Amino acid sequence: MSGAQAPSRFVPTLIAGCLGVFVAQVAYSLPASILGTIQQDLGISGADLTWVSAAFAAAMVIFELTFGVVGDIFGRKQLLLGGLALLAAGELITILGASHVHTLWIGQAVAGIGAGALYPISLTMIAAAAPDAKARANAIALWAGFLSVGAAVSPITAGALAENGHWKSSFWIPLALAAVAFVISFAASNSSAPEGRKLDLPGQATLIIGLVSLIWALTQGSEIGYGEGRIIVGLLFAAVFLVAFVIVELRSASPLIHLSLFTNRAFAITGITAVVGMFAYLATCFSMTMFLGSVAHIGAVWIGILFLVIQVPALLLVPLVAKLIHSVSPQWVLTAGFAFIGVAAFWSSTFDAHDFVTSQGAPDNSQWVRFIGPMILNGIGFALTVGSITAVAINSVPLRLAGMASATTNLLRDFGFALGPVLGGALYNSIAKGRFNDGLDAAFGESAKQGFTVLHQPLDPHVPTDAVMGALHGISGAGPLAVNSVQTLTDPASGKPFVDMPFALHDLAFTSLSNAFNTTFLVAALCALVSAVLTAVGLIGAKSGSDSDREFAAEMGTDVIHEVTGAH
């Protein structure tokens, strides 16, 4: 079954599609505001914490294109139901195993696979069921609205639950929503378009192995060092299988990515900036969350409000961005968007974490407002770039390749999103751990000189100093995040307070993390500004927006509205 469906089945299909993307976006955005709370509760390292976000994002990106083909061949309604079931199963695994970080990863990866099905299929179902072009335009706008609302409400809801000591229960939200959407979606109409569509299993397999190996090596290397044998092997695996992916795609009759598009200079530049620029955007968001939550220990609800601040420009600027893309060359809209992201990241890099705590070292929850300005700029940049990236891409190729160019650009954009927490996390973790390790000897010496306490009282002189130093060395081995999150170490045998974290050791961890995030923000700013320069200079001579956009809009309908607001 393909093409438009009967109007009587359109409304149930529209509801199912909007609920599907809403559930996916809620699940994707939910951990953003509670990463700091998770780290403090589980006492995990920076690399382990990075995987909480990376597992979902990587799984989603890896399977997104293939799921689009699967839906076209076997039926989109079945895939929508399957995606909702997978997402619900992943969230259930997360809830049941939230006390163990490895189970948390598995649950988020399974949920990410489900979301990878929901994003493309929910929109395709709606487009196929629409009875006419006007209904399709309104439906896509509504779908994009549900996506944006999911991104806005999820972090603040999770943050509010975390503030009341219930961060684990926040994962019940996407589980319950998925269950409701699953039942409602049975009323939706089915559709498919199998003509000429084939699965690229060799391409999918080489892409999975290559990307997973790369993400694992980048993340774990920041913890144990990139010179370690297993990290080198991981990087070699990534290189071999990503090269194999390119070879497979060049030879495939139905490739996941049409690499011939990259022979077009304008498209190649757009693809590069889609990855680099969207990395800068999400690295800025991720670093803000970690800076406030894991370093300064600002309340999760305030971090959730900042994510709402980021989303507001995307909601308010949709009509303006759509008009700009059609009236001004999208090249300049894209350039301006990257510039806004770059300024936001640079502004964030000027903050010192010491300004976010009181003189006694307690979190100062009034200071989160410092990030409002940068996050507004980051949201404006996101709103300007996310739609214009695809507009530039489709303007750079013949109209018959517009759909192919759009799908490839979407994949690259989402890959940039996935790299935000992965590379951002690897960068800050590597820098912080290096500075922390360099200062450990001096901090231990200063701690011993000042004397040790327990619950702010002098330590019992009968407690062996070697035992105290051994415990402090043990927690220090877990890295600066662990040291920064512990006020008092407990005796593993009795469970009683053993020794307070010495000021010199805590201050070393705190300062190392603050400086590391300053550097990470600067790198994000540099990536965004490089993307701005590439689009401003490298796209000179490419097609202007006016005639090409009108031709594209006439033939393709209003799918560009999805691109303006549809990035997850």
Coordinates of C-alpha atoms in Angstrom, one line a residue:
M1 CA 0.0 0.0 0.0
S2 CA 1.4 3.4 -0.9
G3 CA 0.3 6.9 -1.5
A4 CA -2.4 8.9 0.3
Q5 CA -4.9 7.1 2.5
A6 CA -8.6 7.7 2.9
P7 CA -9.3 10.9 4.9
S8 CA -11.1 8.9 7.5
R9 CA -7.9 7.1 8.4
F10 CA -5.7 10.2 8.2
V11 CA -6.5 11.6 11.7
P12 CA -5.7 8.3 13.6
T13 CA -2.4 8.1 11.5
L14 CA -1.6 11.8 12.3
I15 CA -2.2 11.1 16.0
A16 CA 0.0 8.0 16.0
G17 CA 2.8 9.7 14.1
C18 CA 2.8 12.8 16.4
L19 CA 2.8 10.6 19.5
G20 CA 5.6 8.4 18.1
V21 CA 8.0 11.3 17.5
F22 CA 7.0 12.9 20.9
V23 CA 7.8 9.7 22.7
A24 CA 11.1 9.3 20.9
Q25 CA 12.1 12.9 21.7
V26 CA 11.1 12.7 25.3
A27 CA 13.3 9.5 25.7
Y28 CA 16.2 11.1 23.8
S29 CA 16.2 14.4 25.8
L30 CA 15.4 13.0 29.2
P31 CA 18.9 12.3 30.5
A32 CA 20.2 15.7 29.6
S33 CA 19.4 17.5 32.8
I34 CA 20.1 14.6 35.2
L35 CA 23.6 13.5 34.1
G36 CA 25.1 15.2 37.1
T37 CA 22.6 13.6 39.5
I38 CA 23.3 10.2 37.9
Q39 CA 27.1 10.7 38.3
Q40 CA 26.8 11.7 42.0
D41 CA 24.4 8.8 42.8
L42 CA 26.3 6.0 41.1
G43 CA 29.8 7.4 41.6
I44 CA 30.8 6.6 38.0
S45 CA 33.7 8.0 36.0
G46 CA 33.5 10.6 33.2
A47 CA 33.8 8.0 30.5
D48 CA 31.0 5.8 32.0
L49 CA 28.8 8.8 32.3
T50 CA 29.3 9.8 28.6
W51 CA 27.9 6.4 27.6
V52 CA 24.6 7.2 29.3
S53 CA 23.9 9.7 26.5
A54 CA 26.1 8.2 23.8
A55 CA 24.5 4.7 23.9
F56 CA 21.1 6.1 23.0
A57 CA 22.3 8.6 20.3
A58 CA 24.7 6.1 18.7
A59 CA 22.1 3.4 18.4
M60 CA 19.6 5.8 17.0
V61 CA 21.9 7.2 14.3
I62 CA 23.3 3.8 13.2
F63 CA 19.9 2.3 12.5
E64 CA 17.9 5.4 11.4
L65 CA 18.5 5.1 7.6
T66 CA 18.0 1.3 7.5
F67 CA 14.7 1.6 9.4
G68 CA 13.4 4.0 6.7
V69 CA 14.0 1.3 4.1
V70 CA 12.5 -1.5 6.3
G71 CA 9.3 0.5 6.7
D72 CA 9.1 1.1 3.0
I73 CA 9.4 -2.6 2.3
F74 CA 7.5 -4.3 5.1
G75 CA 5.1 -1.7 6.2
R76 CA 5.4 1.5 8.2
K77 CA 2.7 0.8 10.8
Q78 CA 4.4 -2.4 11.9
L79 CA 7.7 -0.6 12.3
L80 CA 6.1 2.2 14.3
L81 CA 4.7 -0.4 16.7
G82 CA 8.0 -2.2 16.8
G83 CA 9.9 1.0 17.5
L84 CA 7.5 1.9 20.4
A85 CA 7.9 -1.7 21.8
L86 CA 11.7 -1.5 21.6
L87 CA 11.8 1.9 23.2
A88 CA 9.5 0.8 26.1
A89 CA 11.6 -2.4 26.6
G90 CA 14.8 -0.2 26.7
E91 CA 13.3 2.1 29.3
L92 CA 12.2 -0.9 31.4
I93 CA 15.7 -2.3 31.3
T94 CA 17.0 1.1 32.4
I95 CA 14.5 1.3 35.3
L96 CA 15.2 -2.2 36.5
G97 CA 19.0 -1.8 36.3
A98 CA 19.4 1.9 37.0
S99 CA 21.7 1.1 40.0
H100 CA 24.3 -0.5 37.6
V101 CA 25.8 1.7 34.9
H102 CA 26.3 -1.2 32.4
T103 CA 22.6 -2.1 32.6
L104 CA 21.8 1.6 32.2
W105 CA 23.9 1.6 28.9
I106 CA 22.1 -1.4 27.6
G107 CA 18.7 0.0 28.3
Q108 CA 19.5 3.3 26.7
A109 CA 20.9 1.6 23.6
V110 CA 17.8 -0.5 23.2
A111 CA 15.6 2.5 23.6
G112 CA 17.8 4.3 21.0
I113 CA 17.2 1.6 18.5
G114 CA 13.5 2.1 19.0
A115 CA 13.8 5.8 18.6
G116 CA 15.8 5.2 15.4
A117 CA 12.7 3.6 14.0
L118 CA 10.2 6.2 15.3
Y119 CA 11.8 9.4 13.9
P120 CA 11.7 8.6 10.2
I121 CA 8.7 6.3 10.2
S122 CA 6.4 8.6 12.1
L123 CA 6.9 11.4 9.5
T124 CA 6.7 9.1 6.5
M125 CA 3.4 7.6 7.7
I126 CA 1.9 11.0 8.1
A127 CA 3.1 12.2 4.7
A128 CA 1.8 9.0 3.0
A129 CA -1.7 9.3 4.7
A130 CA -2.3 13.0 4.0
P131 CA -5.1 13.4 1.5
D132 CA -3.7 16.5 -0.2
A133 CA -0.7 18.9 -0.1
K134 CA -2.4 21.4 2.3
A135 CA -3.2 18.6 4.8
R136 CA 0.4 17.3 4.4
A137 CA 1.8 20.8 5.2
N138 CA -0.3 21.2 8.3
A139 CA 0.4 17.7 9.5
I140 CA 4.2 18.1 9.1
A141 CA 4.0 21.3 11.0
L142 CA 2.1 19.6 13.8
W143 CA 4.6 16.7 13.8
A144 CA 7.4 19.1 14.2
G145 CA 5.6 20.9 17.0
F146 CA 5.2 17.6 18.9
L147 CA 8.9 17.0 18.5
S148 CA 9.9 20.4 19.8
V149 CA 7.5 20.1 22.8
G150 CA 9.1 16.7 23.6
A151 CA 12.5 18.3 23.6
A152 CA 11.3 21.2 25.8
V153 CA 9.4 19.4 28.5
S154 CA 11.5 16.2 29.0
P155 CA 14.6 17.7 30.6
I156 CA 12.7 19.9 33.0
T157 CA 10.4 17.1 34.0
A158 CA 13.3 14.8 34.7
G159 CA 15.1 17.5 36.5
A160 CA 12.1 18.1 38.8
L161 CA 11.9 14.4 39.7
A162 CA 15.7 14.3 40.3
E163 CA 15.4 17.3 42.7
N164 CA 13.1 15.2 44.8
G165 CA 15.4 12.3 44.8
H166 CA 13.6 10.3 42.1
W167 CA 15.8 10.4 39.0
K168 CA 15.4 6.7 38.3
S169 CA 11.6 7.1 38.2
S170 CA 11.9 9.7 35.4
F171 CA 12.4 6.8 33.0
W172 CA 8.9 5.7 33.7
I173 CA 7.7 8.7 31.7
P174 CA 8.8 7.5 28.2
L175 CA 7.8 4.0 29.1
A176 CA 4.3 5.0 30.0
L177 CA 4.0 7.3 26.9
A178 CA 5.3 4.5 24.7
A179 CA 2.6 2.1 26.1
V180 CA -0.2 4.6 25.4
A181 CA 1.1 5.4 21.9
F182 CA 1.4 1.7 21.1
V183 CA -2.3 1.1 21.9
I184 CA -3.4 4.2 20.0
S185 CA -1.3 3.4 16.9
F186 CA -3.3 0.3 16.1
A187 CA -5.9 2.7 14.6
A188 CA -3.4 4.2 12.2
S189 CA -3.4 3.2 8.5
N190 CA -0.5 1.2 7.1
S191 CA 1.5 2.2 4.1
S192 CA 4.6 1.1 2.2
A193 CA 6.6 1.8 -0.9
P194 CA 8.7 -1.3 -1.7
E195 CA 9.4 -0.5 -5.4
G196 CA 13.1 -0.2 -5.9
R197 CA 13.9 -0.4 -2.2
K198 CA 16.5 -3.0 -0.9
L199 CA 18.2 -3.5 2.4
D200 CA 22.0 -2.7 2.4
L201 CA 23.0 -5.3 5.0
P202 CA 26.8 -5.2 4.3
G203 CA 26.7 -1.5 4.5
Q204 CA 24.7 -1.6 7.8
A205 CA 27.0 -4.2 9.3
T206 CA 30.3 -2.4 8.5
L207 CA 28.8 1.0 9.6
I208 CA 27.7 -0.5 13.0
I209 CA 31.1 -2.1 13.7
G210 CA 33.0 1.0 12.5
L211 CA 31.0 3.6 14.4
V212 CA 30.7 1.5 17.6
S213 CA 34.5 0.8 17.6
L214 CA 35.2 4.5 17.0
I215 CA 32.9 5.8 19.8
W216 CA 34.2 3.1 22.3
A217 CA 37.8 4.0 21.6
L218 CA 37.3 7.8 21.8
T219 CA 35.3 7.5 25.1
Q220 CA 37.4 4.9 26.9
G221 CA 40.6 6.4 25.7
S222 CA 39.9 9.5 27.6
E223 CA 39.8 7.4 30.7
I224 CA 42.7 5.0 30.3
G225 CA 44.9 6.8 27.7
Y226 CA 44.9 6.6 23.9
G227 CA 48.2 4.8 23.9
E228 CA 46.7 1.7 25.5
G229 CA 46.8 -1.4 23.3
R230 CA 43.0 -2.1 23.4
I231 CA 42.3 1.6 22.5
I232 CA 44.7 1.3 19.5
V233 CA 43.0 -1.9 18.5
G234 CA 39.6 -0.2 18.7
L235 CA 40.7 2.7 16.5
L236 CA 42.2 0.2 14.0
F237 CA 38.9 -1.7 14.0
A238 CA 37.1 1.6 13.4
A239 CA 39.4 2.6 10.5
V240 CA 39.2 -0.8 8.8
F241 CA 35.4 -1.1 9.0
L242 CA 34.7 2.5 8.0
V243 CA 36.9 2.1 5.0
A244 CA 35.1 -1.1 4.2
F245 CA 31.8 0.8 4.6
V246 CA 32.9 3.3 1.9
I247 CA 33.9 0.4 -0.4
V248 CA 30.6 -1.4 0.1
E249 CA 28.6 1.8 -0.5
L250 CA 30.4 2.6 -3.7
R251 CA 29.6 -0.9 -5.1
S252 CA 26.1 -1.2 -3.7
A253 CA 23.1 -0.8 -6.0
S254 CA 21.0 0.4 -3.0
P255 CA 23.5 2.1 -0.7
L256 CA 22.6 3.6 2.7
I257 CA 24.6 6.7 1.7
H258 CA 25.1 7.8 -1.9
L259 CA 28.8 8.8 -1.7
S260 CA 28.7 10.2 -5.3
L261 CA 27.0 13.2 -3.8
F262 CA 30.2 14.3 -2.2
T263 CA 31.8 15.0 -5.5
N264 CA 29.7 18.1 -5.5
R265 CA 31.7 20.8 -3.7
A266 CA 28.7 22.6 -2.1
F267 CA 27.2 19.3 -0.9
A268 CA 30.5 18.1 0.5
I269 CA 30.9 21.4 2.5
T270 CA 27.4 21.2 3.7
G271 CA 28.0 17.6 4.9
I272 CA 31.1 18.5 6.7
T273 CA 29.5 21.4 8.5
A274 CA 26.4 19.3 9.3
V275 CA 28.7 17.1 11.4
V276 CA 31.1 19.7 12.8
G277 CA 28.5 22.4 13.5
M278 CA 25.9 20.1 15.1
F279 CA 28.7 18.6 17.2
A280 CA 29.4 22.2 18.4
Y281 CA 25.8 22.7 19.3
L282 CA 25.3 19.6 21.3
A283 CA 28.8 19.7 22.8
T284 CA 27.8 23.1 24.2
C285 CA 24.5 21.7 25.6
F286 CA 26.3 18.6 27.1
S287 CA 29.1 20.7 28.6
M288 CA 26.6 23.1 30.2
T289 CA 24.8 20.1 31.8
M290 CA 28.0 18.6 33.1
F291 CA 29.5 21.9 34.2
L292 CA 26.4 22.8 36.3
G293 CA 25.4 19.3 37.4
S294 CA 28.6 17.3 37.9
V295 CA 31.0 20.1 38.8
A296 CA 29.0 22.8 40.6
H297 CA 26.2 20.4 41.6
I298 CA 23.5 22.9 40.6
G299 CA 20.0 21.5 41.0
A300 CA 18.7 19.4 38.0
V301 CA 15.5 21.4 37.7
W302 CA 17.5 24.5 36.9
I303 CA 19.4 22.7 34.2
G304 CA 16.1 21.5 32.8
I305 CA 14.9 25.1 32.6
L306 CA 18.0 25.9 30.6
F307 CA 17.1 23.2 28.1
L308 CA 13.6 24.9 27.8
V309 CA 15.4 28.2 27.2
I310 CA 17.3 26.5 24.3
Q311 CA 14.1 25.2 22.7
V312 CA 12.1 28.4 22.9
P313 CA 13.9 30.1 20.0
A314 CA 13.3 27.0 17.9
L315 CA 9.6 27.2 18.5
L316 CA 9.3 31.0 18.1
L317 CA 11.6 31.3 15.1
V318 CA 10.1 28.6 12.9
P319 CA 8.0 31.0 10.7
L320 CA 10.9 33.4 10.4
V321 CA 13.4 30.8 9.5
A322 CA 11.1 29.3 6.9
K323 CA 10.7 32.7 5.2
L324 CA 14.5 33.4 5.4
I325 CA 15.3 30.1 3.7
H326 CA 13.0 31.0 0.8
S327 CA 13.8 34.7 0.5
V328 CA 17.5 34.8 1.4
S329 CA 20.2 32.4 0.3
P330 CA 20.1 29.6 2.9
Q331 CA 23.9 29.8 2.8
W332 CA 23.8 33.0 4.9
V333 CA 21.1 31.7 7.2
L334 CA 23.3 28.7 7.8
T335 CA 26.4 30.9 8.3
A336 CA 24.5 33.1 10.8
G337 CA 23.3 30.0 12.7
F338 CA 26.8 28.6 13.2
A339 CA 28.1 32.1 14.3
F340 CA 25.4 32.2 17.0
I341 CA 26.4 28.7 18.2
G342 CA 30.1 29.8 18.2
V343 CA 29.4 32.9 20.3
A344 CA 27.3 30.9 22.7
A345 CA 30.1 28.4 23.3
F346 CA 32.7 31.1 23.6
W347 CA 30.6 33.0 26.1
S348 CA 30.2 29.8 28.1
S349 CA 33.9 29.2 28.2
T350 CA 34.4 32.4 30.2
F351 CA 32.6 31.1 33.2
D352 CA 34.6 29.9 36.3
A353 CA 32.9 27.1 38.3
H354 CA 34.1 28.7 41.5
D355 CA 31.5 31.4 40.9
F356 CA 28.7 28.8 41.0
V357 CA 29.4 27.7 44.6
T358 CA 29.3 29.5 47.9
S359 CA 32.4 30.3 50.0
Q360 CA 31.7 27.1 51.9
G361 CA 31.7 25.1 48.7
A362 CA 28.0 24.5 48.6
P363 CA 26.1 24.8 45.2
D364 CA 24.7 28.3 44.7
N365 CA 21.5 27.6 42.8
S366 CA 21.0 31.3 42.0
Q367 CA 23.9 31.3 39.6
W368 CA 22.5 29.1 36.9
V369 CA 21.0 32.2 35.3
R370 CA 24.5 33.1 34.0
F371 CA 23.9 30.5 31.3
I372 CA 20.6 32.0 30.1
G373 CA 22.2 34.3 27.6
P374 CA 24.5 31.7 26.0
M375 CA 21.8 29.2 25.8
I376 CA 19.4 31.6 24.1
L377 CA 22.1 32.3 21.5
N378 CA 22.7 28.5 21.2
G379 CA 19.0 28.0 20.6
I380 CA 18.8 30.7 18.0
G381 CA 21.8 29.2 16.2
F382 CA 20.1 25.8 16.3
A383 CA 16.9 27.2 14.9
L384 CA 18.8 28.9 12.0
T385 CA 21.0 26.0 11.1
V386 CA 18.9 22.9 11.4
G387 CA 16.6 23.7 8.4
S388 CA 19.1 25.7 6.3
I389 CA 21.6 22.8 6.3
T390 CA 19.2 20.7 4.3
A391 CA 18.0 23.6 2.2
V392 CA 21.7 24.2 1.1
A393 CA 22.2 20.5 0.5
I394 CA 19.2 20.1 -1.8
N395 CA 20.0 23.3 -3.6
S396 CA 23.4 22.0 -4.5
V397 CA 22.2 18.9 -6.4
P398 CA 19.8 18.3 -9.3
L399 CA 16.2 18.2 -8.1
R400 CA 15.8 14.5 -8.9
L401 CA 18.5 13.9 -6.2
A402 CA 16.9 16.2 -3.6
G403 CA 15.4 13.3 -1.5
M404 CA 18.7 11.5 -1.5
A405 CA 20.6 14.6 -0.5
S406 CA 18.1 15.4 2.3
A407 CA 18.3 11.9 3.8
T408 CA 22.2 11.9 3.7
T409 CA 22.4 15.3 5.3
N410 CA 19.9 14.2 8.0
L411 CA 22.2 11.3 8.8
L412 CA 25.3 13.5 8.9
R413 CA 23.5 16.0 11.1
D414 CA 22.4 13.3 13.5
F415 CA 25.9 11.9 13.6
G416 CA 27.1 15.3 14.6
F417 CA 24.5 15.2 17.4
A418 CA 25.8 11.9 18.6
L419 CA 29.4 13.1 18.6
G420 CA 28.4 16.0 20.9
P421 CA 28.5 14.0 24.1
V422 CA 31.1 11.5 22.8
L423 CA 33.8 13.9 21.7
G424 CA 32.9 16.5 24.2
G425 CA 33.0 14.0 27.0
A426 CA 36.3 12.5 25.8
L427 CA 37.8 16.0 25.6
Y428 CA 36.9 17.2 29.0
N429 CA 37.6 13.9 30.7
S430 CA 41.0 13.6 29.1
I431 CA 42.0 17.2 30.0
A432 CA 40.6 17.0 33.5
K433 CA 42.1 13.7 34.3
G434 CA 45.6 14.8 33.0
R435 CA 45.5 18.0 35.1
F436 CA 44.2 16.1 38.1
N437 CA 46.9 13.4 38.0
D438 CA 49.6 16.1 37.6
G439 CA 48.6 17.7 40.8
L440 CA 47.9 14.6 42.9
D441 CA 51.2 14.4 44.7
A442 CA 51.1 18.0 45.8
A443 CA 47.5 17.7 46.9
F444 CA 48.2 14.6 49.0
G445 CA 51.2 16.3 50.6
E446 CA 49.1 19.3 51.5
S447 CA 46.3 17.2 52.8
A448 CA 48.6 15.3 55.1
K449 CA 50.1 18.6 56.4
Q450 CA 46.6 20.0 57.2
G451 CA 45.4 16.9 58.9
F452 CA 42.4 14.7 58.3
T453 CA 38.8 15.0 59.6
V454 CA 35.7 13.0 59.7
L455 CA 32.3 14.8 59.7
H456 CA 34.4 18.0 60.2
Q457 CA 35.9 16.7 63.5
P458 CA 39.5 15.8 63.9
L459 CA 40.2 12.2 62.9
D460 CA 40.8 9.6 65.7
P461 CA 44.6 9.5 66.1
H462 CA 44.4 5.7 66.3
V463 CA 43.3 5.5 62.7
P464 CA 46.4 4.5 60.7
T465 CA 47.5 7.2 58.3
D466 CA 48.3 4.5 55.7
A467 CA 44.7 3.4 55.7
V468 CA 43.5 6.9 55.2
M469 CA 45.9 7.6 52.3
G470 CA 45.0 4.2 50.8
A471 CA 41.3 5.2 50.8
L472 CA 42.0 8.6 49.3
H473 CA 44.3 7.0 46.6
G474 CA 41.4 4.6 45.8
I475 CA 38.8 7.3 45.2
S476 CA 41.4 9.4 43.3
G477 CA 41.9 6.5 40.9
A478 CA 38.3 6.9 39.8
G479 CA 39.1 10.4 38.5
P480 CA 38.2 14.0 39.3
L481 CA 34.5 13.6 38.9
A482 CA 34.4 11.0 41.6
V483 CA 36.5 13.1 44.0
N484 CA 34.4 16.2 43.3
S485 CA 31.2 14.3 44.2
V486 CA 32.3 12.8 47.5
Q487 CA 32.3 14.7 50.7
T488 CA 33.0 11.9 53.2
L489 CA 34.4 8.4 52.4
T490 CA 32.8 5.5 54.3
D491 CA 34.3 2.4 55.7
P492 CA 33.4 -0.5 53.3
A493 CA 33.2 -3.0 56.1
S494 CA 31.1 -1.0 58.6
G495 CA 29.4 1.5 56.3
K496 CA 30.3 4.3 58.8
P497 CA 31.9 7.6 57.9
F498 CA 35.7 7.1 57.7
V499 CA 37.4 10.3 56.5
D500 CA 36.3 13.6 54.9
M501 CA 37.5 14.5 51.5
P502 CA 40.5 16.8 52.1
F503 CA 40.1 20.4 50.8
A504 CA 43.3 20.3 48.8
L505 CA 42.2 17.1 46.9
H506 CA 38.7 18.4 46.3
D507 CA 39.9 21.7 45.1
L508 CA 42.3 20.1 42.7
A509 CA 39.4 18.0 41.2
F510 CA 37.1 21.0 41.1
T511 CA 39.6 23.3 39.4
S512 CA 40.7 20.5 36.9
L513 CA 37.1 20.0 35.9
S514 CA 36.3 23.7 35.6
N515 CA 39.4 24.3 33.4
A516 CA 38.6 21.2 31.3
F517 CA 35.1 22.4 30.5
N518 CA 36.4 25.9 29.6
T519 CA 38.6 24.2 27.0
T520 CA 35.7 22.0 25.8
F521 CA 33.5 25.1 25.3
L522 CA 36.3 26.8 23.4
V523 CA 36.7 23.8 21.1
A524 CA 33.0 23.8 20.4
A525 CA 33.2 27.5 19.7
L526 CA 36.1 26.9 17.3
C527 CA 34.2 24.1 15.5
A528 CA 31.1 26.3 15.1
L529 CA 33.1 29.3 13.8
V530 CA 35.0 27.1 11.3
S531 CA 31.7 25.8 10.1
A532 CA 30.5 29.4 9.7
V533 CA 33.6 30.4 7.6
L534 CA 33.3 27.2 5.5
T535 CA 29.7 28.0 4.6
A536 CA 30.3 31.7 4.1
V537 CA 33.4 31.2 1.8
G538 CA 33.1 27.7 0.5
L539 CA 29.6 28.0 -0.8
I540 CA 30.2 31.2 -2.8
G541 CA 29.0 30.4 -6.3
A542 CA 26.5 27.8 -5.2
K543 CA 22.9 28.2 -6.2
S544 CA 21.0 31.0 -4.6
G545 CA 17.9 30.2 -2.5
S546 CA 15.1 31.9 -4.5
D547 CA 14.5 30.0 -7.8
S548 CA 15.8 26.6 -6.6
D549 CA 13.8 26.7 -3.4
R550 CA 10.6 27.6 -5.2
E551 CA 11.1 24.7 -7.6
F552 CA 11.9 22.4 -4.8
A553 CA 9.0 23.5 -2.7
A554 CA 6.6 23.0 -5.6
E555 CA 7.7 19.5 -6.3
M556 CA 8.5 18.3 -2.7
G557 CA 5.7 19.9 -0.8
T558 CA 6.5 21.3 2.6
D559 CA 9.0 18.7 3.9
V560 CA 11.4 21.5 4.5
I561 CA 9.2 22.6 7.4
H562 CA 10.2 19.3 9.0
E563 CA 13.9 20.2 8.4
V564 CA 13.4 23.6 10.1
T565 CA 12.2 22.1 13.4
G566 CA 12.7 18.4 13.0
A567 CA 16.2 17.8 14.3
H568 CA 16.3 15.6 17.4

